[in-house]
Structures are given as C-alpha cells and as structure tokens.
Short mmCIF file of N, CA and C in Angstrom, two decimals:
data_model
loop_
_atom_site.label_atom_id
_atom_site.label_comp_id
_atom_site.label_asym_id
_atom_site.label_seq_id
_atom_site.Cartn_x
_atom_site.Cartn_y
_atom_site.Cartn_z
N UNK A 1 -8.94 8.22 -6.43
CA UNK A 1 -8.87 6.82 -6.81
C UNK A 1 -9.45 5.97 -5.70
N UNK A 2 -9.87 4.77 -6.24
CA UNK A 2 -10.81 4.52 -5.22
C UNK A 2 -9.77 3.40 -4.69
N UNK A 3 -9.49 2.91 -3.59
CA UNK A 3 -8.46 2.09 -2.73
C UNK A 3 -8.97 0.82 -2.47
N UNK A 4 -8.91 -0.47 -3.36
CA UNK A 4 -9.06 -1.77 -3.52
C UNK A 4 -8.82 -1.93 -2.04
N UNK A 5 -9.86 -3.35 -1.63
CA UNK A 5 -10.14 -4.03 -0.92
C UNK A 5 -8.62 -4.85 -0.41
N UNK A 6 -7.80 -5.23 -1.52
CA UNK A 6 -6.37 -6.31 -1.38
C UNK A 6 -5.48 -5.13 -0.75
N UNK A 7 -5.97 -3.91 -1.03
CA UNK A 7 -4.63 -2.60 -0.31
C UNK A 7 -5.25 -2.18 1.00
N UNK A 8 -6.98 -2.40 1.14
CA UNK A 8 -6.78 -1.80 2.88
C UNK A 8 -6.69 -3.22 3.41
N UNK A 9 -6.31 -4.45 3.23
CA UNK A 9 -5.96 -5.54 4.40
C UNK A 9 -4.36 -5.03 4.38
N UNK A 10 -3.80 -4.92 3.40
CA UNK A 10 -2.18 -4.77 3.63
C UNK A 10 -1.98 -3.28 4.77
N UNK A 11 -2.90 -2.44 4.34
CA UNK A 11 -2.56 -1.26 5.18
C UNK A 11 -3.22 -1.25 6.64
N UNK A 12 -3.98 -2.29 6.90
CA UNK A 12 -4.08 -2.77 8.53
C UNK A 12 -3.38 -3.38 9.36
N UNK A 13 -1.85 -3.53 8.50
CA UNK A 13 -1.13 -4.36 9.13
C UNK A 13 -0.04 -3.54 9.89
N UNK A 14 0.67 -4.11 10.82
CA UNK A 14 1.40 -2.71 11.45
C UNK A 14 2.64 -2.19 10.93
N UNK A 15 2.72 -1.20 10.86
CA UNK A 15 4.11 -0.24 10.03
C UNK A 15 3.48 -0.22 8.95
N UNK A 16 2.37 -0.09 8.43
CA UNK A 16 2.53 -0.11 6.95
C UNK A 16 1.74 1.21 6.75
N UNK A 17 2.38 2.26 5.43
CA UNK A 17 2.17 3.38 5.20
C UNK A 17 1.66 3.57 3.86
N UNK A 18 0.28 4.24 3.14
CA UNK A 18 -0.34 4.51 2.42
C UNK A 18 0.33 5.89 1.37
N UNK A 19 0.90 5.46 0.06
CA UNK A 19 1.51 6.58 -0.04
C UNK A 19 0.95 6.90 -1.51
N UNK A 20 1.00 8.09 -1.55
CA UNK A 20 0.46 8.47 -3.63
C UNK A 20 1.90 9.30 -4.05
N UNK A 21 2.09 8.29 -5.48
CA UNK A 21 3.32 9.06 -5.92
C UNK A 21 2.98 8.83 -7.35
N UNK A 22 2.96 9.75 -7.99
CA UNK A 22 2.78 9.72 -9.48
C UNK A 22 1.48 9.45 -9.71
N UNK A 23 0.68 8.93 -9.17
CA UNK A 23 -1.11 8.52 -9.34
C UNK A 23 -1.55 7.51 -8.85
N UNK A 24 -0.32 6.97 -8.30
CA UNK A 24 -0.64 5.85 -8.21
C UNK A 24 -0.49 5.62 -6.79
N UNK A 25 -0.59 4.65 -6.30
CA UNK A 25 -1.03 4.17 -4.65
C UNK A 25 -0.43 3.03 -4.60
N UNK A 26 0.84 3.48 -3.30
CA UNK A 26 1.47 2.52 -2.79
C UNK A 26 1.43 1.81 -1.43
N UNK A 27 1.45 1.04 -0.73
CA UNK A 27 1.47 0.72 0.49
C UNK A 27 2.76 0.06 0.45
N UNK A 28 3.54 0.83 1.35
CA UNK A 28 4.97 0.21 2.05
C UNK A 28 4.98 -0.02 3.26
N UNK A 29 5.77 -0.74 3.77
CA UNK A 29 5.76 -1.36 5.30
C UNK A 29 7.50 -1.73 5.62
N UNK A 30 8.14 -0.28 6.09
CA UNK A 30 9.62 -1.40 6.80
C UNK A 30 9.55 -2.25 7.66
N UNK A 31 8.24 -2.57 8.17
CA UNK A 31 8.98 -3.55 9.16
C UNK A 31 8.52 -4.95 8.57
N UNK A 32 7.61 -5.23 7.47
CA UNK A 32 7.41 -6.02 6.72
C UNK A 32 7.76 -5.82 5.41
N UNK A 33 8.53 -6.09 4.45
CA UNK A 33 8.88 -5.40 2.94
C UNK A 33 8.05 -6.67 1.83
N UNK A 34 7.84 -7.49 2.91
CA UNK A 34 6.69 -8.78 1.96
C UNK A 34 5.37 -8.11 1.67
N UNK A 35 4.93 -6.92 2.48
CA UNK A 35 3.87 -6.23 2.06
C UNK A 35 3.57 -5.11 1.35
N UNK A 36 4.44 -5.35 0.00
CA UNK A 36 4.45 -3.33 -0.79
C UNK A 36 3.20 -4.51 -1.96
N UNK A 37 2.65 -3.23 -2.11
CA UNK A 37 1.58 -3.41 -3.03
C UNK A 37 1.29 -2.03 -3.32
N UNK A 38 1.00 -2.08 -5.12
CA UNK A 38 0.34 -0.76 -5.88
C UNK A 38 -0.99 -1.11 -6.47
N UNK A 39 -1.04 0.32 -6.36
CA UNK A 39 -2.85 -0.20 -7.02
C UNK A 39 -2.49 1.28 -8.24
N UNK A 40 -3.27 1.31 -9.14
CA UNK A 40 -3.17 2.12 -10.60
C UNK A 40 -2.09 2.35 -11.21
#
C-alpha cells in the first residue's frame, strides 16, 4: 500500500510508530495521542 503524504508528516514526528494491522496502516504516537491516523 502506498503511504499518503498526510501519514509520513505524522510519522516524522517524535514517538510516533508506523503500524499494519488488518491492511490497513496506522500511525500511533504515546507521547502525542492527537496524532493516530489510518490510511486504507
């Protein structure tokens, strides 16, 4: 899957972790939780 432009600014930010679960693509961040975003 190809990884939108709006998910690699969130995943340059610090703590934040790139994850695939079910197909889909998550970016989580504990030390920010204002930054979860899915893409598919």
């Amino acid at each position: 899957m190809k990884v939108r432009n709006s998910i690699r600014s969130v995943k340059n930010q610090p703590g934040s972790q790139v994850v695939r679960r079910r197909g889909k693509t998550y970016v989580i961040n504990k030390l920010n939780p204002r930054l979860k975003t899915r893409q598919g």
